[in-house]
PDB file of C-alpha atoms in Angstrom:
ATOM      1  CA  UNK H  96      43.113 165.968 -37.814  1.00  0.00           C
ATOM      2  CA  UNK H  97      40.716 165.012 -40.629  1.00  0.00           C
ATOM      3  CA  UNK H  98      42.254 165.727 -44.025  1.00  0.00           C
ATOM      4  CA  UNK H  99      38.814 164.805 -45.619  1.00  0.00           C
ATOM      5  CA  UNK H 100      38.506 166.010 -49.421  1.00  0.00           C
ATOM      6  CA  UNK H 101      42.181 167.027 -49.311  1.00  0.00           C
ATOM      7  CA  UNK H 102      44.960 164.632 -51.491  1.00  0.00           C
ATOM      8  CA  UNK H 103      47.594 163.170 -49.373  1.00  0.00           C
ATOM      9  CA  UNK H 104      50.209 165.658 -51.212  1.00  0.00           C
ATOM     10  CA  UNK H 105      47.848 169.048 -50.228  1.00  0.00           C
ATOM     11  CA  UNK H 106      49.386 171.648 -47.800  1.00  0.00           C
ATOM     12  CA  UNK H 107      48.641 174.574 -46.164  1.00  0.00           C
ATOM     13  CA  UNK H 108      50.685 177.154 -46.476  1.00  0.00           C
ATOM     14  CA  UNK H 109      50.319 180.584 -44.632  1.00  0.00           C
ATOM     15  CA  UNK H 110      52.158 183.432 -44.981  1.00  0.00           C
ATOM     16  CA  UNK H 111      52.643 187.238 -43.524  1.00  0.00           C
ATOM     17  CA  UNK H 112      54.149 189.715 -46.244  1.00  0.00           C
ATOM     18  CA  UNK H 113      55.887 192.408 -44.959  1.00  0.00           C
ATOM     19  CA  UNK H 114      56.509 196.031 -46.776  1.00  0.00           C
ATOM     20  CA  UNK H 115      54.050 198.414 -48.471  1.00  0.00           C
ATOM     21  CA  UNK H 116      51.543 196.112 -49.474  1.00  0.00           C
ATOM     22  CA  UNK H 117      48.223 197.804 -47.964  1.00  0.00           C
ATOM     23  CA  UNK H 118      45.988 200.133 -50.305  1.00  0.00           C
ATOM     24  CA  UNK H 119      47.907 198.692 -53.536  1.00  0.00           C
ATOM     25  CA  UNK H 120      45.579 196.338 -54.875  1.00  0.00           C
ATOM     26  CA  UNK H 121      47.883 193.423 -53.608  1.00  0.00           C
ATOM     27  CA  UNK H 122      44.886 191.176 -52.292  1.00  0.00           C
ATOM     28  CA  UNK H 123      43.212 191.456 -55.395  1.00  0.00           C
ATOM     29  CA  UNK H 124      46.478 191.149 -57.366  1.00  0.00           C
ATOM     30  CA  UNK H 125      47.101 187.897 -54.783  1.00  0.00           C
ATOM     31  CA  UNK H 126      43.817 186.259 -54.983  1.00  0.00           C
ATOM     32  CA  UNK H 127      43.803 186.712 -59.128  1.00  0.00           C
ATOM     33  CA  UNK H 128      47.452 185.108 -58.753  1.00  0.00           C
ATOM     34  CA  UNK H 129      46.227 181.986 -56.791  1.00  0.00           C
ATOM     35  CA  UNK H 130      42.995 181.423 -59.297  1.00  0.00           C
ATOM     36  CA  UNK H 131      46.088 181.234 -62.447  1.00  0.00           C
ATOM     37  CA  UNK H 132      47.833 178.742 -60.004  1.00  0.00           C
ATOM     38  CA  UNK H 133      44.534 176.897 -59.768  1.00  0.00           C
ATOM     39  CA  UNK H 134      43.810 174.342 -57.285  1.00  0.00           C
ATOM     40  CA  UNK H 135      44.472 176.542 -54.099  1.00  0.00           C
ATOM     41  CA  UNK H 136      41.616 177.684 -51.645  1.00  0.00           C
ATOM     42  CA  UNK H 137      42.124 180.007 -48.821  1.00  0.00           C
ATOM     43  CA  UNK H 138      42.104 183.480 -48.583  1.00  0.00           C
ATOM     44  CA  UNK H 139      44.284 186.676 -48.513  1.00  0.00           C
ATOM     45  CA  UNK H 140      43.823 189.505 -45.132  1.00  0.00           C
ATOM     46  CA  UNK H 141      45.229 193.187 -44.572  1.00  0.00           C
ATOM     47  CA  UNK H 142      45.990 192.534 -41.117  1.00  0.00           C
ATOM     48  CA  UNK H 143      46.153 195.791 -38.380  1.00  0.00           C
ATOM     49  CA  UNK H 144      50.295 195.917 -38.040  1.00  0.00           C
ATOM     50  CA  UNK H 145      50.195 196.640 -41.761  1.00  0.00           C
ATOM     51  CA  UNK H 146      50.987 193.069 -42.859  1.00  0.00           C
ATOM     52  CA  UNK H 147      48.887 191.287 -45.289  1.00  0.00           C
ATOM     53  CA  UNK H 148      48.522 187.512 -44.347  1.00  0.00           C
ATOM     54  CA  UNK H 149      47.882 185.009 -47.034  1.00  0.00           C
ATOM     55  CA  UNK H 150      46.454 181.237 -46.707  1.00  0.00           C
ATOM     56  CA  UNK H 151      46.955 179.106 -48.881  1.00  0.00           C
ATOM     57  CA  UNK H 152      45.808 175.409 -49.300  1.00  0.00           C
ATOM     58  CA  UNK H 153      46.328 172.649 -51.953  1.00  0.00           C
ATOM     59  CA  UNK H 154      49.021 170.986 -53.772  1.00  0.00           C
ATOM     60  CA  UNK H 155      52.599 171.921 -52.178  1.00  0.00           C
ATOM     61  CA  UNK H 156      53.747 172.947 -56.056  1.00  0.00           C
ATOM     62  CA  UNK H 157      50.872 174.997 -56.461  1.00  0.00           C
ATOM     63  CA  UNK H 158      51.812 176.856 -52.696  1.00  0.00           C
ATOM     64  CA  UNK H 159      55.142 177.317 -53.864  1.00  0.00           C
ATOM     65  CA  UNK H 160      54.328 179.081 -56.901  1.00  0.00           C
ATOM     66  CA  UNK H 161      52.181 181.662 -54.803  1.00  0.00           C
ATOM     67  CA  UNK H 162      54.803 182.116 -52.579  1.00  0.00           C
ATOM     68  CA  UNK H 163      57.383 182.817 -55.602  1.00  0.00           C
ATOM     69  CA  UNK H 164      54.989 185.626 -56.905  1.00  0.00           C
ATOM     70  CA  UNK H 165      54.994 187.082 -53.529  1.00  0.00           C
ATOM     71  CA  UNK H 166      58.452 187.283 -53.275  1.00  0.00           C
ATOM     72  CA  UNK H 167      58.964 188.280 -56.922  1.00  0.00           C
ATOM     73  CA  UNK H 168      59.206 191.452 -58.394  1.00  0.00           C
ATOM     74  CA  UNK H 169      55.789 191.635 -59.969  1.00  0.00           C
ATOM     75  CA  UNK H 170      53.668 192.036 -56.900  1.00  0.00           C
ATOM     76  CA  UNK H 171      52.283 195.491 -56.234  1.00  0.00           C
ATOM     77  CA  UNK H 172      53.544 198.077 -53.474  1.00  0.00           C
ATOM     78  CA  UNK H 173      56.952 197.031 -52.375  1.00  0.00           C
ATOM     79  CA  UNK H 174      57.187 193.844 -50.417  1.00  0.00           C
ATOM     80  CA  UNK H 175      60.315 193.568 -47.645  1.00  0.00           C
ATOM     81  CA  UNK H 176      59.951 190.350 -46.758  1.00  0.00           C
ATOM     82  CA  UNK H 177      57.552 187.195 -46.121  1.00  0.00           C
ATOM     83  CA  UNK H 178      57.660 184.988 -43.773  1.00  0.00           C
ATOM     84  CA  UNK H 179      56.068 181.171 -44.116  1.00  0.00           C
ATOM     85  CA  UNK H 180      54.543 178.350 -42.231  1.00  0.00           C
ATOM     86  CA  UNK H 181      53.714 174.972 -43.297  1.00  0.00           C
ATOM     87  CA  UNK H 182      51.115 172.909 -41.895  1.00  0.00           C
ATOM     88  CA  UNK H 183      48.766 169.948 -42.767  1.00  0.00           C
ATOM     89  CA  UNK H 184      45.695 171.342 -44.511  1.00  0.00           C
ATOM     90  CA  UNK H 185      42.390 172.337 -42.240  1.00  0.00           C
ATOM     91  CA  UNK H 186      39.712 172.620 -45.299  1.00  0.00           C
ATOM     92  CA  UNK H 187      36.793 174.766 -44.913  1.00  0.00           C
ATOM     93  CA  UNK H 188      37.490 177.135 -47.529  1.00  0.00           C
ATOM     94  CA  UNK H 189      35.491 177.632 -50.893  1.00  0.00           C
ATOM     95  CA  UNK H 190      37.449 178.576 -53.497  1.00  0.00           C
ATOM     96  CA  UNK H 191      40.225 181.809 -52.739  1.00  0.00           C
ATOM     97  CA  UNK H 192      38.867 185.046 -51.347  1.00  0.00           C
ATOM     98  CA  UNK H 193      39.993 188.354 -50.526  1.00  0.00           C
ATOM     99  CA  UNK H 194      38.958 189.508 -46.652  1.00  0.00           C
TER     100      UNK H 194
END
């Protein structure tokens, strides 16, 4: 697996919230929380069971701090739980968007 243009320390992190997080505003809220982290590309999905799936690449700090927020009490709707996998990064992402 190439790791080109990633540091040794970058991760990718991906994770499925769980709750009412669909017609909130919680990409945008998401994707404007992973531009304050800075350094993280990937994006942020409503997915069709009602989940909302978020990837996240970069440093490993910078993933944990996104996943803090979206297990903290600031996020929008109400999130029941998240669930997280950790994996060498893949690249191909510019910057963080919303899908």
């Amino acid at each position: 697996m190439s790791t080109a243009g990633h540091d040794a320390d970058d991760v990718r992190m991906t994770a499925w919230v769980r709750g009412q997080v669909q017609g909130v505003g919680f990409r945008w809220y998401t994707r404007a929380n992973a531009l304050r982290v800075g350094g993280l590309t990937g994006f942020v999905a409503n997915l069709r069971d009602g989940r909302v799936q978020v990837v996240a690449e970069g440093p490993r700090a910078g993933c944990e701090e996104l996943l803090a927020w979206l297990r903290g009490a600031d996020t929008p709707g109400r999130v029941d739980g998240v669930t997280e996998i950790w994996d060498a990064p893949r690249g191909g992402y510019r910057g963080f968007e919303s899908r």
